PDB file of C-alpha atoms in Angstrom:
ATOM      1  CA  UNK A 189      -8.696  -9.366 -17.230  1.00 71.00           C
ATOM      2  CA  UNK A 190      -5.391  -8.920 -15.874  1.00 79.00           C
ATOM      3  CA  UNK A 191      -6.165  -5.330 -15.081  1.00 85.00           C
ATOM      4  CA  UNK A 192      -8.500  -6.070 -13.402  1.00 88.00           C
ATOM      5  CA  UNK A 193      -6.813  -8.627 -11.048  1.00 89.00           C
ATOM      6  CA  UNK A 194      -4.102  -6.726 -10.458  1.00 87.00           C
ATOM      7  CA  UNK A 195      -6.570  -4.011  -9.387  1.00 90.00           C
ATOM      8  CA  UNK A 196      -8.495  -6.298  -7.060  1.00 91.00           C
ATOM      9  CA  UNK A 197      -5.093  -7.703  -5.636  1.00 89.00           C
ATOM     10  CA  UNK A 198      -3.874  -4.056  -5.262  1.00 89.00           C
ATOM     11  CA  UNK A 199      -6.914  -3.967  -2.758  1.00 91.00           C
ATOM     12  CA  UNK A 200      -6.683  -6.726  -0.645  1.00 92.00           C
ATOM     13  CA  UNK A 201      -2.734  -6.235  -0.252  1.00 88.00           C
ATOM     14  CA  UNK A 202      -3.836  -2.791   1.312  1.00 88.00           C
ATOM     15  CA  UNK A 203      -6.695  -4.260   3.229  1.00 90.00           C
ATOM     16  CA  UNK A 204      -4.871  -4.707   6.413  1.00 87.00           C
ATOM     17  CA  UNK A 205      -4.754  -0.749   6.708  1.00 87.00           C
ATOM     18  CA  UNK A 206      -8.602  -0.702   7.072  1.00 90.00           C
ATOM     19  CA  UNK A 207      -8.283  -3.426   9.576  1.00 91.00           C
ATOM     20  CA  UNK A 208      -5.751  -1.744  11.673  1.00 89.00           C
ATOM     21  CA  UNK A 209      -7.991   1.353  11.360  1.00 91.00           C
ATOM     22  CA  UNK A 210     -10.598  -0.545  12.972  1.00 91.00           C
ATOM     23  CA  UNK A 211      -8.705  -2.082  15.802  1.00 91.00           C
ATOM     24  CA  UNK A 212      -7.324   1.517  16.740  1.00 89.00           C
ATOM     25  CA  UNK A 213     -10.749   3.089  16.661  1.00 89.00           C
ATOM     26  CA  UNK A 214     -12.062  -0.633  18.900  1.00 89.00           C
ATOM     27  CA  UNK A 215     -14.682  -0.616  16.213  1.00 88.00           C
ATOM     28  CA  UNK A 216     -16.886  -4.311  17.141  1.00 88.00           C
ATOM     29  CA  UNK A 217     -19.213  -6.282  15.782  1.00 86.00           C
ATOM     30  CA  UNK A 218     -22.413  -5.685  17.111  1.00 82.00           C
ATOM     31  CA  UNK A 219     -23.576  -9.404  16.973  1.00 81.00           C
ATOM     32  CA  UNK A 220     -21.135 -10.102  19.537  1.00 74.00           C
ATOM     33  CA  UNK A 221     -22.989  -8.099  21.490  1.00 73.00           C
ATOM     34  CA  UNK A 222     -26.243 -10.281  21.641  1.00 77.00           C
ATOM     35  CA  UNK A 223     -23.927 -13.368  23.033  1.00 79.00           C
ATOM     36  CA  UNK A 224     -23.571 -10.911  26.356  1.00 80.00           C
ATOM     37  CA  UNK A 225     -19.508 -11.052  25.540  1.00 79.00           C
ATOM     38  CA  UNK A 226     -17.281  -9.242  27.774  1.00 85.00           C
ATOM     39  CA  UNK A 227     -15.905  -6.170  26.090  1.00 83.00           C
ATOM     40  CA  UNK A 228     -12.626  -7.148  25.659  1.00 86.00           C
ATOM     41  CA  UNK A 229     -13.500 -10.403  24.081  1.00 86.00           C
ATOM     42  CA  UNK A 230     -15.951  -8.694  21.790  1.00 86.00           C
ATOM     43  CA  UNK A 231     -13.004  -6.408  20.621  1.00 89.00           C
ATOM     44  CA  UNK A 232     -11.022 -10.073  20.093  1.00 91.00           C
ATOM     45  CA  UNK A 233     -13.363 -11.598  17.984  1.00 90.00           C
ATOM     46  CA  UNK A 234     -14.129  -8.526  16.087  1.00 91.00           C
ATOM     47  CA  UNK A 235      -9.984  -8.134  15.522  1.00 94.00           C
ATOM     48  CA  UNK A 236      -9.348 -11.770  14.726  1.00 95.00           C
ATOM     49  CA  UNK A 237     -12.430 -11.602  12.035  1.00 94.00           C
ATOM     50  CA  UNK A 238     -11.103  -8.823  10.497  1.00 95.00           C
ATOM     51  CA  UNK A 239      -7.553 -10.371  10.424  1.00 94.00           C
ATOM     52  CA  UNK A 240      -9.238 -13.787   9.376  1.00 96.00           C
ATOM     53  CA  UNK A 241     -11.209 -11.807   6.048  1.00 95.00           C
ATOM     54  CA  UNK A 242      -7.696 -10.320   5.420  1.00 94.00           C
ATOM     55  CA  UNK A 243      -6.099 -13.196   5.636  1.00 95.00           C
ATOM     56  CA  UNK A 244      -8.814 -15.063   3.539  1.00 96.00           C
ATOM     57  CA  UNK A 245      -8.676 -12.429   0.604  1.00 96.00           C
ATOM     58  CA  UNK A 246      -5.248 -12.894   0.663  1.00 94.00           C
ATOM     59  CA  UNK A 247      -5.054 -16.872   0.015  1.00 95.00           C
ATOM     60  CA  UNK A 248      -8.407 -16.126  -2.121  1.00 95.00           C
ATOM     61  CA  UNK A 249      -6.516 -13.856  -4.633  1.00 93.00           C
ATOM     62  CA  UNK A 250      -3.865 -17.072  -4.847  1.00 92.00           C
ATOM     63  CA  UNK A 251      -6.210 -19.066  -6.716  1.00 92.00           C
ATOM     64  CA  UNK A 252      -5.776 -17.239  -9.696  1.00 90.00           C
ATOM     65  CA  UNK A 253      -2.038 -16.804  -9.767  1.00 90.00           C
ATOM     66  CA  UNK A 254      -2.389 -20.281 -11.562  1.00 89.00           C
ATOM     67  CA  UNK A 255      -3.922 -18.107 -14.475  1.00 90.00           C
ATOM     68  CA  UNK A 256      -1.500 -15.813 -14.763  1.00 89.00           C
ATOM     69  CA  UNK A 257       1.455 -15.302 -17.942  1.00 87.00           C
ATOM     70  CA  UNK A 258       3.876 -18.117 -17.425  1.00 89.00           C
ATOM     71  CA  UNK A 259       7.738 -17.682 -17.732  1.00 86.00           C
ATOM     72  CA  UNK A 260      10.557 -19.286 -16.703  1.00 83.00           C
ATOM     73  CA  UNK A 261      13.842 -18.514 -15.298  1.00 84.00           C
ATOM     74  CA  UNK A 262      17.099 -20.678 -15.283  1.00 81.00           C
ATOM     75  CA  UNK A 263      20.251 -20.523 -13.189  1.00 78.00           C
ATOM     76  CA  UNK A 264      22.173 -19.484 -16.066  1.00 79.00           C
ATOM     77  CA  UNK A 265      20.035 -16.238 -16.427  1.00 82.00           C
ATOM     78  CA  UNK A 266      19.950 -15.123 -12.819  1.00 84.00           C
ATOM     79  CA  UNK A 267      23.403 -12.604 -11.849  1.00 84.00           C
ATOM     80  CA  UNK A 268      22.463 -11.924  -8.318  1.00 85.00           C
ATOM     81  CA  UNK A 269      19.438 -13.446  -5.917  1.00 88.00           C
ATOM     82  CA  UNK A 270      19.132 -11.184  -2.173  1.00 87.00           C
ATOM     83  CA  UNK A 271      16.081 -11.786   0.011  1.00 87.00           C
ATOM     84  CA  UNK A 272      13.580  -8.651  -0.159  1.00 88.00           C
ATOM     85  CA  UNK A 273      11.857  -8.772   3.246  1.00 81.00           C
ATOM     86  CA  UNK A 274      14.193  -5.699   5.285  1.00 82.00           C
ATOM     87  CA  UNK A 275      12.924  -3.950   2.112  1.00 82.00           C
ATOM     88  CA  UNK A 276       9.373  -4.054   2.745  1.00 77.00           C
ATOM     89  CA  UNK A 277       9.931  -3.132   6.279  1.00 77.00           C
ATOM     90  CA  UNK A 278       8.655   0.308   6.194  1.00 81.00           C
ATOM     91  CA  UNK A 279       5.886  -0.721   4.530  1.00 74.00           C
ATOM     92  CA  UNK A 280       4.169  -2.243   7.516  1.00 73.00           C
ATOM     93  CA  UNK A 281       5.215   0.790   9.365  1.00 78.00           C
ATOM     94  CA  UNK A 282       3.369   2.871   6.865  1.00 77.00           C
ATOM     95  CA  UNK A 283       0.307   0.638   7.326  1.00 73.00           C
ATOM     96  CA  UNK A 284       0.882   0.925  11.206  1.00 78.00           C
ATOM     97  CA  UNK A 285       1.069   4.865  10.798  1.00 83.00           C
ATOM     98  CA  UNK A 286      -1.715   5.549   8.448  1.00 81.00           C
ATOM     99  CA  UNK A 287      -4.253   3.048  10.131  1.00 78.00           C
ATOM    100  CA  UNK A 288      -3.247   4.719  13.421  1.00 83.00           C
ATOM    101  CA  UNK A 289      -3.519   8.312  12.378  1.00 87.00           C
ATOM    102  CA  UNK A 290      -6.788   8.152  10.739  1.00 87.00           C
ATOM    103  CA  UNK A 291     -10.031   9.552  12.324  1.00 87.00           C
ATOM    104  CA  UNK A 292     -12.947   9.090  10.539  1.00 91.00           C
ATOM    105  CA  UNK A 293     -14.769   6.489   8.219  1.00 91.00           C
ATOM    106  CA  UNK A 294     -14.330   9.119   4.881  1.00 92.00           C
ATOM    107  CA  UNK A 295     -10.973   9.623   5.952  1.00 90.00           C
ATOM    108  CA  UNK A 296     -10.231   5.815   5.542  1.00 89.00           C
ATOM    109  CA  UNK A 297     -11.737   5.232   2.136  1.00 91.00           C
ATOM    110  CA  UNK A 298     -10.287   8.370   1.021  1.00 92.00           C
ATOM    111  CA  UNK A 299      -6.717   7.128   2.154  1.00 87.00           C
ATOM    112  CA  UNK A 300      -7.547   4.037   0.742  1.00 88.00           C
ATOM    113  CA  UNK A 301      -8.894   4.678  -2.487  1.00 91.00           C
ATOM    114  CA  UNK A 302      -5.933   6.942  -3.395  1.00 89.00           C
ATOM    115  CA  UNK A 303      -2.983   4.492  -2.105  1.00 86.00           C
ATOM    116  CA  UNK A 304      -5.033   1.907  -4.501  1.00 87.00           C
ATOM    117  CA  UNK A 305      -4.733   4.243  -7.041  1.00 90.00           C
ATOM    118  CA  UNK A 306      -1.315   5.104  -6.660  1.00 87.00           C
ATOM    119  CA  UNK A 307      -0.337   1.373  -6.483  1.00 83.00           C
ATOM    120  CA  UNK A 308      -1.677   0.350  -8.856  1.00 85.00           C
ATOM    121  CA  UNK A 309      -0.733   2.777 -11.335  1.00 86.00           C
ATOM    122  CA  UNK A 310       2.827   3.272  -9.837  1.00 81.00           C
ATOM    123  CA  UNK A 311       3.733  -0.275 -11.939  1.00 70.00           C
ATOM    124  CA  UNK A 312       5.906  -1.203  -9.413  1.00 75.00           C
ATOM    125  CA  UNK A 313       6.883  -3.883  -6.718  1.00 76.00           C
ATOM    126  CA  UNK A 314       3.447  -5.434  -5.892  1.00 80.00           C
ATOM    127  CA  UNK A 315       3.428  -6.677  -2.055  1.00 82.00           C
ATOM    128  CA  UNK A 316       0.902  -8.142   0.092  1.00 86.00           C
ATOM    129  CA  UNK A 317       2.480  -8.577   3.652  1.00 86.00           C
ATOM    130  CA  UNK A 318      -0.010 -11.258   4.569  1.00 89.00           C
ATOM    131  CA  UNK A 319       1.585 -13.653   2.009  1.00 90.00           C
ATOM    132  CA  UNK A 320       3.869 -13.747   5.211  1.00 89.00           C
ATOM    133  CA  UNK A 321       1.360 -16.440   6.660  1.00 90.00           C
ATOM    134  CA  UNK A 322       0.567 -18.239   3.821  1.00 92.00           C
ATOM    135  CA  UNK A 323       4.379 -18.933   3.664  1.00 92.00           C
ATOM    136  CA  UNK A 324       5.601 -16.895   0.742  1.00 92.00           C
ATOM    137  CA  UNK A 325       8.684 -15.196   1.339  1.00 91.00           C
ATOM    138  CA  UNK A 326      10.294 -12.122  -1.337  1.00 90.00           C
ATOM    139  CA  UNK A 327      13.583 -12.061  -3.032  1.00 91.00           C
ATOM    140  CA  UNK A 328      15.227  -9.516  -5.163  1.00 90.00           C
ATOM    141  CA  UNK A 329      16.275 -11.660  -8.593  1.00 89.00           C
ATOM    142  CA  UNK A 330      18.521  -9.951 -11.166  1.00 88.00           C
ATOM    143  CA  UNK A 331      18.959 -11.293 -14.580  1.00 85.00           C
ATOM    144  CA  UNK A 332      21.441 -10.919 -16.949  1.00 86.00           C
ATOM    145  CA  UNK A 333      19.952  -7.965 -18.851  1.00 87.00           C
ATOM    146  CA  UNK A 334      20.069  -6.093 -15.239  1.00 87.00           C
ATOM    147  CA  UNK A 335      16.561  -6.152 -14.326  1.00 88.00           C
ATOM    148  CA  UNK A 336      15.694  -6.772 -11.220  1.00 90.00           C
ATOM    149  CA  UNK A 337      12.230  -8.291 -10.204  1.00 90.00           C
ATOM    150  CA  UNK A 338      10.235  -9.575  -7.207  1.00 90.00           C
ATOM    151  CA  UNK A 339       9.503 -13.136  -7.090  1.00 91.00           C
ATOM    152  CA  UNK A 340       7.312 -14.634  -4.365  1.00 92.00           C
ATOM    153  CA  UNK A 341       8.561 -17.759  -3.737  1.00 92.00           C
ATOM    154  CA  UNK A 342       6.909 -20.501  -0.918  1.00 92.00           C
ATOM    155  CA  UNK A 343      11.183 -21.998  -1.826  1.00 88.00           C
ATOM    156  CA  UNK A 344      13.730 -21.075   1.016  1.00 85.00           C
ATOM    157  CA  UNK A 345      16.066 -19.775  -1.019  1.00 84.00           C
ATOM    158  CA  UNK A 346      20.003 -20.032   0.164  1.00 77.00           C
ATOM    159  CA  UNK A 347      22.224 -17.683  -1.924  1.00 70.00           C
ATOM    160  CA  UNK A 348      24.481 -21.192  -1.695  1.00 67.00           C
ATOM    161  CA  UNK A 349      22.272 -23.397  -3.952  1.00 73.00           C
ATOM    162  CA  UNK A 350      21.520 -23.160  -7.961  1.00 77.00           C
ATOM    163  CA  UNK A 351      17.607 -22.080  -8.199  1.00 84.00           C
ATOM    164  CA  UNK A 352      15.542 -22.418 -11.113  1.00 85.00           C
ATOM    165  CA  UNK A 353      12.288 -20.871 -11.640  1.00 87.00           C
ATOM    166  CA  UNK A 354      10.280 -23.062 -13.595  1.00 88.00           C
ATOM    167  CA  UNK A 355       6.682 -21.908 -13.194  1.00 90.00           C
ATOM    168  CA  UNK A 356       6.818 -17.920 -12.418  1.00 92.00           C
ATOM    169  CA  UNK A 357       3.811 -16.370 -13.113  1.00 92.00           C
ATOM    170  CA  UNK A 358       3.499 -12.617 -13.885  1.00 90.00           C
ATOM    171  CA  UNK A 359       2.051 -10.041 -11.671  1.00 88.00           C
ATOM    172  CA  UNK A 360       3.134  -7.298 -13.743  1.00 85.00           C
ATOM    173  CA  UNK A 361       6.373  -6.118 -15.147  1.00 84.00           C
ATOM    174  CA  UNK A 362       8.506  -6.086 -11.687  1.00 86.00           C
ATOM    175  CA  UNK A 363       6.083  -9.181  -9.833  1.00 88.00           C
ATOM    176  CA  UNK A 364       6.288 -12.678 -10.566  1.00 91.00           C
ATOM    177  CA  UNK A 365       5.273 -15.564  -8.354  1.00 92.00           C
ATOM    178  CA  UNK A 366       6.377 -18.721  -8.574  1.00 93.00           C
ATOM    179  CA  UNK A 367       4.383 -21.524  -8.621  1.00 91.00           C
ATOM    180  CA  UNK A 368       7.002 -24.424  -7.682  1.00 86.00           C
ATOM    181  CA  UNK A 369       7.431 -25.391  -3.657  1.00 77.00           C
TER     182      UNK A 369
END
């Protein structure tokens, strides 16, 4: 079962490449059509759907982090905590890039299909930038054997106070979130 959610959440982190695929290629919905909308707010309420089933995936696939392998992680086992967000940064530019250079409808599942693929098989990092707006920020956390995961965290984290994890759940080896505000 875990597979399998990890598969599905491998999906809707790379879902907002399909919408910026659409928003480059001003694909609409038609119904907006029937309302007699101006083009431009069409194109608006087409994005901000698109955006809006992202973003509802996204908090959908949170639900069943609650399910997930619970650990826990005290001060005394953490060497080094450093925020992970510059990291990531070239991820939305790869998201930007792709979505933008794409041309057709097969090239877009094709793209998409094999980044899920490779994702999900790579094992590593898992990262959904729309957890952005549902207020989870990433952090690099090191423990004492020298392993170094990703934990989502909804905390603010300040390398100047002593932070305890005491409901991480397990994404896979390198992902945990945890569950604690």
């Amino acid at each position: 079962m875990l597979c399998l959610y990890r598969f599905i959440y491998t999906l809707v982190s790379l879902s907002l490449l399909a919408t910026i695929y659409m928003v480059n290629n001003k694909t609409t919905i038609k119904i907006w059509e029937s309302y007699d909308f101006p083009t431009w707010a069409s194109q608006v309420c087409s994005y901000l759907l698109y955006l809006g089933i992202c973003l509802l995936a996204t908090w959908a696939m949170t639900l069943g982090y609650k399910y997930l392998g619970k650990i826990e992680m005290h001060f005394d086992t953490v060497t080094n905590i450093e925020a992970a967000d510059m990291t990531f940064i070239p991820v939305y530019f790869a998201y930007v890039f792709v979505g933008v250079s794409i041309q057709s409808w097969a090239s877009l599942l094709f793209c998409y299909a094999l980044l899920a693929i490779i994702c999900f098989f790579a094992q590593t990092y898992l990262f959904n930038p729309l957890s952005y707006l549902l207020g989870y920020r990433y952090y690099f956390v090191t423990n004492t054997l020298g392993k170094k995961l990703l934990v989502m965290s909804r905390k603010n984290i300040t390398l100047d106070k002593r932070v305890d994890f005491n409901d991480l759940r397990r994404l896979n080896s390198f992902t945990y979130i945890d569950m604690e505000k």
